[in-house]
XYZ file of C-alpha atoms in Angstrom:
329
model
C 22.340 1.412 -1.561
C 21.612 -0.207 1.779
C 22.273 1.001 4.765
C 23.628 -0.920 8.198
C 20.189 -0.897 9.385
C 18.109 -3.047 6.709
C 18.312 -5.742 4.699
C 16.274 -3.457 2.140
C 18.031 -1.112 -0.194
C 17.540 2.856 0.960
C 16.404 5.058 -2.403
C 16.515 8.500 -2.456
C 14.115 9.029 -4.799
C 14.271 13.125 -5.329
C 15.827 12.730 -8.804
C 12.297 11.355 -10.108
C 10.534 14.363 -8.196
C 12.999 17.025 -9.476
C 12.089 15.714 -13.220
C 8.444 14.736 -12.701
C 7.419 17.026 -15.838
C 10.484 16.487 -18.061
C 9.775 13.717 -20.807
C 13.116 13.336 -21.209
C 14.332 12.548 -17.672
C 15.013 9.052 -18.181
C 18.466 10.957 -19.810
C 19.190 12.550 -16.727
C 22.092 11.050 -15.114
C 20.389 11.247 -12.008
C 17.348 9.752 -12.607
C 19.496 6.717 -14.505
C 20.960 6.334 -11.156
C 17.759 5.986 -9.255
C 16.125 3.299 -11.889
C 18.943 1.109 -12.158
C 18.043 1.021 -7.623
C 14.770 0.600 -8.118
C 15.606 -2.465 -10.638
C 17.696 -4.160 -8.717
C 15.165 -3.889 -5.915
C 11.730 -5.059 -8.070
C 13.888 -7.871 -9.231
C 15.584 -9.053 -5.968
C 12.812 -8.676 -3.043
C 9.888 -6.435 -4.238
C 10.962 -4.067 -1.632
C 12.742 -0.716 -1.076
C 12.788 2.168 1.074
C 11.709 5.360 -0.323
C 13.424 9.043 1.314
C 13.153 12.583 -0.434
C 9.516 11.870 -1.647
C 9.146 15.319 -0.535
C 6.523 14.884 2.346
C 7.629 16.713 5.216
C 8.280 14.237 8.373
C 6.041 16.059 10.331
C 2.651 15.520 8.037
C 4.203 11.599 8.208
C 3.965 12.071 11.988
C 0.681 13.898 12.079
C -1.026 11.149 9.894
C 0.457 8.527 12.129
C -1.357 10.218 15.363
C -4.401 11.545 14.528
C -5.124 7.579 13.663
C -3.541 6.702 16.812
C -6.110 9.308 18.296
C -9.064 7.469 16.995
C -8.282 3.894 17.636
C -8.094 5.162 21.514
C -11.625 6.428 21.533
C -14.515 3.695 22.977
C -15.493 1.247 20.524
C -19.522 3.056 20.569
C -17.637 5.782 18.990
C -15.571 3.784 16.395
C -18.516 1.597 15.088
C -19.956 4.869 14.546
C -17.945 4.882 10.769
C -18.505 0.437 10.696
C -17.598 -1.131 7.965
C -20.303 -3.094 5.851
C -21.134 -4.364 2.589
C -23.490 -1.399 2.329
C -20.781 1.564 2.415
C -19.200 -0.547 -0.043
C -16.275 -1.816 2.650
C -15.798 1.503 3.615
C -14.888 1.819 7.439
C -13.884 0.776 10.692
C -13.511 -3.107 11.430
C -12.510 -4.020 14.681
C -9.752 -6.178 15.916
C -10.226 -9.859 14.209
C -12.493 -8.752 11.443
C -10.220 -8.536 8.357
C -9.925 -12.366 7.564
C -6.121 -13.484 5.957
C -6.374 -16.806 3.818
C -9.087 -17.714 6.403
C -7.109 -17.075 10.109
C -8.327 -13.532 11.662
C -5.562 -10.628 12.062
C -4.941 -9.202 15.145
C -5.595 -5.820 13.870
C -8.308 -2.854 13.837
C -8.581 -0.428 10.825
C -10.123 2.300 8.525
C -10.381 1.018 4.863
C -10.816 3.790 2.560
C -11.177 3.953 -1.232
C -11.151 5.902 -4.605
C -15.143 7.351 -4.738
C -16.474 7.174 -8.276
C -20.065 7.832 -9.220
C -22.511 5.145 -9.057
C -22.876 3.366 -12.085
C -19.522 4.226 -13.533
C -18.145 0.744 -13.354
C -21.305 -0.903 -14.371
C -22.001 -4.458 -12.287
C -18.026 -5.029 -11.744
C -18.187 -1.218 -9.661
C -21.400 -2.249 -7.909
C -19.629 -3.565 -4.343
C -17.152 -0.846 -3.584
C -19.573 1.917 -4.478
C -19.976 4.259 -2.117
C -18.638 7.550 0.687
C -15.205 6.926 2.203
C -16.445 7.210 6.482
C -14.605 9.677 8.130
C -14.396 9.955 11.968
C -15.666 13.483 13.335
C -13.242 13.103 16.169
C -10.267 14.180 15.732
C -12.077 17.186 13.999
C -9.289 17.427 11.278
C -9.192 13.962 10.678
C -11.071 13.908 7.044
C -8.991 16.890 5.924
C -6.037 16.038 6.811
C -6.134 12.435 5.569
C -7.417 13.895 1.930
C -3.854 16.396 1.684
C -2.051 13.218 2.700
C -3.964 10.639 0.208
C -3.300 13.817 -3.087
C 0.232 13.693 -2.209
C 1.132 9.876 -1.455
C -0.975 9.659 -4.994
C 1.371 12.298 -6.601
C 5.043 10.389 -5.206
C 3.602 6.711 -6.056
C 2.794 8.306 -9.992
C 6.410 9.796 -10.024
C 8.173 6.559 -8.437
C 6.073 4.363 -11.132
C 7.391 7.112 -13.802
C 10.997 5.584 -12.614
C 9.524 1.980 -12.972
C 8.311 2.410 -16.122
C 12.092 3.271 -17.209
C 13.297 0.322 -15.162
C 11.357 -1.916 -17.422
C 12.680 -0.431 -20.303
C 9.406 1.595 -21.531
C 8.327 5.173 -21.264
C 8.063 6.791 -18.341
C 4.611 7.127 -18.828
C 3.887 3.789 -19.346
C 1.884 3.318 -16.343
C -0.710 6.065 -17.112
C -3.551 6.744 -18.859
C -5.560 3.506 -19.569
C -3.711 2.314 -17.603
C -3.391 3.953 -14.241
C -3.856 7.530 -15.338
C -6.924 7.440 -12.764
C -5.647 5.082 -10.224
C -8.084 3.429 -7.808
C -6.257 3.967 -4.832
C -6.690 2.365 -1.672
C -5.535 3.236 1.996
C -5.923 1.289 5.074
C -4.909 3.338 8.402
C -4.268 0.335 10.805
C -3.422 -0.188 14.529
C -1.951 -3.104 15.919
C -2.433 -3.622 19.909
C 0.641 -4.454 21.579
C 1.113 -7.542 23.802
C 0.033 -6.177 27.056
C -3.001 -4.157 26.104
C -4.906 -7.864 25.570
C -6.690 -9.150 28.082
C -5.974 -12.771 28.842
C -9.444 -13.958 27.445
C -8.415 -12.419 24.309
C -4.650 -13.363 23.508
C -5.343 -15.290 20.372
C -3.514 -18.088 19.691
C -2.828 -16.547 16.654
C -0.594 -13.837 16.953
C 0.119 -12.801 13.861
C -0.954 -8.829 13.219
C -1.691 -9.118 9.484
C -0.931 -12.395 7.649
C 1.319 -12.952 4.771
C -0.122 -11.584 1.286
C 1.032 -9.691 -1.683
C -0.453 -6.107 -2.301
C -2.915 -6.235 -5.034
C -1.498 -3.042 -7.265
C 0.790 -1.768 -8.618
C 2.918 0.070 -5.386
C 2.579 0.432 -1.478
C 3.467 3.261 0.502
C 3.888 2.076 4.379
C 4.419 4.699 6.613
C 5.267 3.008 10.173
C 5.633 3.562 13.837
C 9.353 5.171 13.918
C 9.490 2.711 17.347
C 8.697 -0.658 16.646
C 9.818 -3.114 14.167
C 6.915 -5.430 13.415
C 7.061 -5.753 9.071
C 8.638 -9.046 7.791
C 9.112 -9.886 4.604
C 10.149 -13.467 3.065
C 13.025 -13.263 1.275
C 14.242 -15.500 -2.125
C 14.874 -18.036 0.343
C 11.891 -18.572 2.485
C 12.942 -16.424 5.609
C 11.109 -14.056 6.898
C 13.263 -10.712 7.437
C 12.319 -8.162 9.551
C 11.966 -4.233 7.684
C 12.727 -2.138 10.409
C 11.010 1.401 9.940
C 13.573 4.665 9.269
C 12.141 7.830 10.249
C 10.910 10.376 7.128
C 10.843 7.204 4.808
C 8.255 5.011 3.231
C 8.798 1.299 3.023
C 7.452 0.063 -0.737
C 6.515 -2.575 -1.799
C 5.406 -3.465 -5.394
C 2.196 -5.434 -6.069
C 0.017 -8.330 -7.932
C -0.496 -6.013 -10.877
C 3.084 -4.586 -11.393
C 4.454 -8.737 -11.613
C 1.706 -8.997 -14.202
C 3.117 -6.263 -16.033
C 6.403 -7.368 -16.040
C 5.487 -10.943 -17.165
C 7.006 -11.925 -14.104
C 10.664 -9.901 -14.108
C 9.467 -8.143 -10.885
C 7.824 -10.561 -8.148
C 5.005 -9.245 -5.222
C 6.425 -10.781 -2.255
C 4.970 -11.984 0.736
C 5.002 -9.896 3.755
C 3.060 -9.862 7.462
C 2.760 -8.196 10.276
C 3.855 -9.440 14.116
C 3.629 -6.955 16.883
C 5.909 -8.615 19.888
C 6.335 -5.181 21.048
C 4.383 -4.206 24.920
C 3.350 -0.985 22.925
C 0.161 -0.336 20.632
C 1.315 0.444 16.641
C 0.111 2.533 14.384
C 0.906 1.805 10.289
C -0.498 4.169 7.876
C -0.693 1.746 4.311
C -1.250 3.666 0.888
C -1.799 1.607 -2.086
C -1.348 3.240 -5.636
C -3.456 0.575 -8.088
C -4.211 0.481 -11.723
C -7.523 2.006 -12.786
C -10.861 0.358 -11.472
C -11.826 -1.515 -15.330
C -8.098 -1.862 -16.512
C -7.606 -5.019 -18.127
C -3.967 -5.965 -16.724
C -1.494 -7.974 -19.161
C 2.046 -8.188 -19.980
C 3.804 -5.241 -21.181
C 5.330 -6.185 -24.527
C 8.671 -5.143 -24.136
C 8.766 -7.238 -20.890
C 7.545 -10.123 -22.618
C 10.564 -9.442 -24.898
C 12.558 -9.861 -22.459
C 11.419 -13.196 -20.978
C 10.956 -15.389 -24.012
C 8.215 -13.565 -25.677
C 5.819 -15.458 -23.741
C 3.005 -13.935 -21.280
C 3.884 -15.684 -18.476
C -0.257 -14.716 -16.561
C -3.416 -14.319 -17.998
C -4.969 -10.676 -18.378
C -6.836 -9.812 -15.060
C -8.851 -6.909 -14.536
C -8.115 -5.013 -11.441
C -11.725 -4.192 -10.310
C -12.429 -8.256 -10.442
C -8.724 -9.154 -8.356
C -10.152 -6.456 -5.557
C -13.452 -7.668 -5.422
C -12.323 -11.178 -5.138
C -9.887 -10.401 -2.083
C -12.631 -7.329 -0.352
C -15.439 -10.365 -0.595
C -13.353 -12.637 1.203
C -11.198 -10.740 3.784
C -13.957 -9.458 6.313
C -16.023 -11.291 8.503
């Protein structure tokens, strides 16, 4: 159902939470309710709104400004947690380092990612092996971003469990093997606002993040209540703006998920312009496959599109290296 703010369909999403444990909730009148949403959003823009994933608005809030706390400190202190090849693109990259299809975003962030022993991927884990870097200032930062990371993790499983039974499978087709131990990924990301760039730096690129799918399977985007900077390109080729609505997540669905389908549900393009005078925070959760899972067409989706597999099988761990070698400077 969408609502008069948003071209994006709102969906309360508490039926899949309520029945999380029940195998048999894809009989629950409710829950059929909430998939036939969530498959008319997959298959007409990739995008939704998510409300009554159960995280309070305040830890939403909290999240938002402890980030907004650190990308205020002096630069000495952020490179203190830098990103390099070394902490295996774990860290802080300043404004201009993360690289879109070659043209530098106008953005600073954290990157963090799933640890896993060394070793445990073999040659394909090698690159992103290593510690997540956590700032000591704010003191509660590593803590606090941890509780939030467990229970994004926990709402992304339960709104893939409703995903699943949009497809037409079980609704635990998108676990074990498969995503059972999900490599997640989240990116805590400021975007400086017009006036806080000094003339020698106003790019002529203005363009916060540039457009690109997600590489999973879901995003979880928890945005500045304030400032409407999203866009996403609709069936058409406009770009439409996704204005954020407090206690909600704006999803998106991902590289992997259209694989999946065989091509039923489509990653669409999205970016990020900040026109606004003020500084904005986005807090960007990404619920992926696991690290070594080989990705291909779910057979009752290729059922339903000619019997066909529409992509080649891609392992997950090879698309993220590809994209984490080429996106920093």
């Amino acid at each position: 159902m969408a609502t008069d703010f948003t071209s994006f369909p709102v969906i309360d999403v508490s039926p899949l939470m309520e029945k999380r444990d029940d195998p048999r909730m894809g009989e629950d009148a409710n829950v059929i309710e909430v998939v036939k949403q969530l498959d008319q959003a997959c298959r007409e823009t990739g995008f939704f709104y998510a409300k009554g994933h159960g995280i309070s608005e305040s830890l939403l809030s909290e999240v938002k400004k402890v980030t907004r706390m650190f990308f205020l400190l002096p630069y000495e202190e952020k490179i203190k947690i830098k990103l390099t090849p070394a902490s295996g693109y774990r860290g802080y990259q300043r404004v201009g380092e993360n690289i879109t299809k070659g043209v530098p975003d106008m953005h600073e962030a954290i990157d963090c990612y799933r640890e896993f022993k060394p070793g445990m991927y073999g040659t394909l884990g090698k690159t992103m092996e290593g510690s997540n870097q956590w700032p000591l200032d704010p003191p509660n930062f590593k803590q606090l971003m941890e509780e939030y990371i467990n229970l994004c993790t926990d709402v992304s499983r339960n709104i893939m469990r409703g995903i699943a039974l949009a497809l037409g499978g079980a609704p635990y087709e998108f676990e074990g093997d498969r995503a059972g131990n999900s490599f997640w990924v989240m990116r805590l990301i400021g975007y400086p606002g017009i006036s806080s760039l000094k003339a020698s730096d106003i790019p002529e690129n203005d363009i916060g993040c540039g457009a690109h799918t997600d590489y999973g399977l879901l995003t979880l985007v928890n945005q500045d209540d304030d400032i409407t900077a999203l866009q996403v390109r609709n069936l058409s080729g406009e770009w439409i703006s996704a204005p954020p609505i407090p206690g909600t997540f704006v999803c998106n669905i991902g590289d992997m998920l259209k694989i999946y389908s065989n091509g039923l549900y489509e990653s669409t393009l999205h970016r990020v312009i900040n026109k606004s005078l003020k500084y904005r925070v986005c807090v960007a959760y990404f619920y992926e496959t696991n690290f070594d899972t080989a990705v291909e067409p779910l057979e009752i989706c290729k059922s339903k599109t000619g019997g066909e597999s529409k992509f080649k099988r891609a392992v997950y761990g090879e698309h993220l290296v590809s994209k984490v070698l080429t996106n920093f400077v």
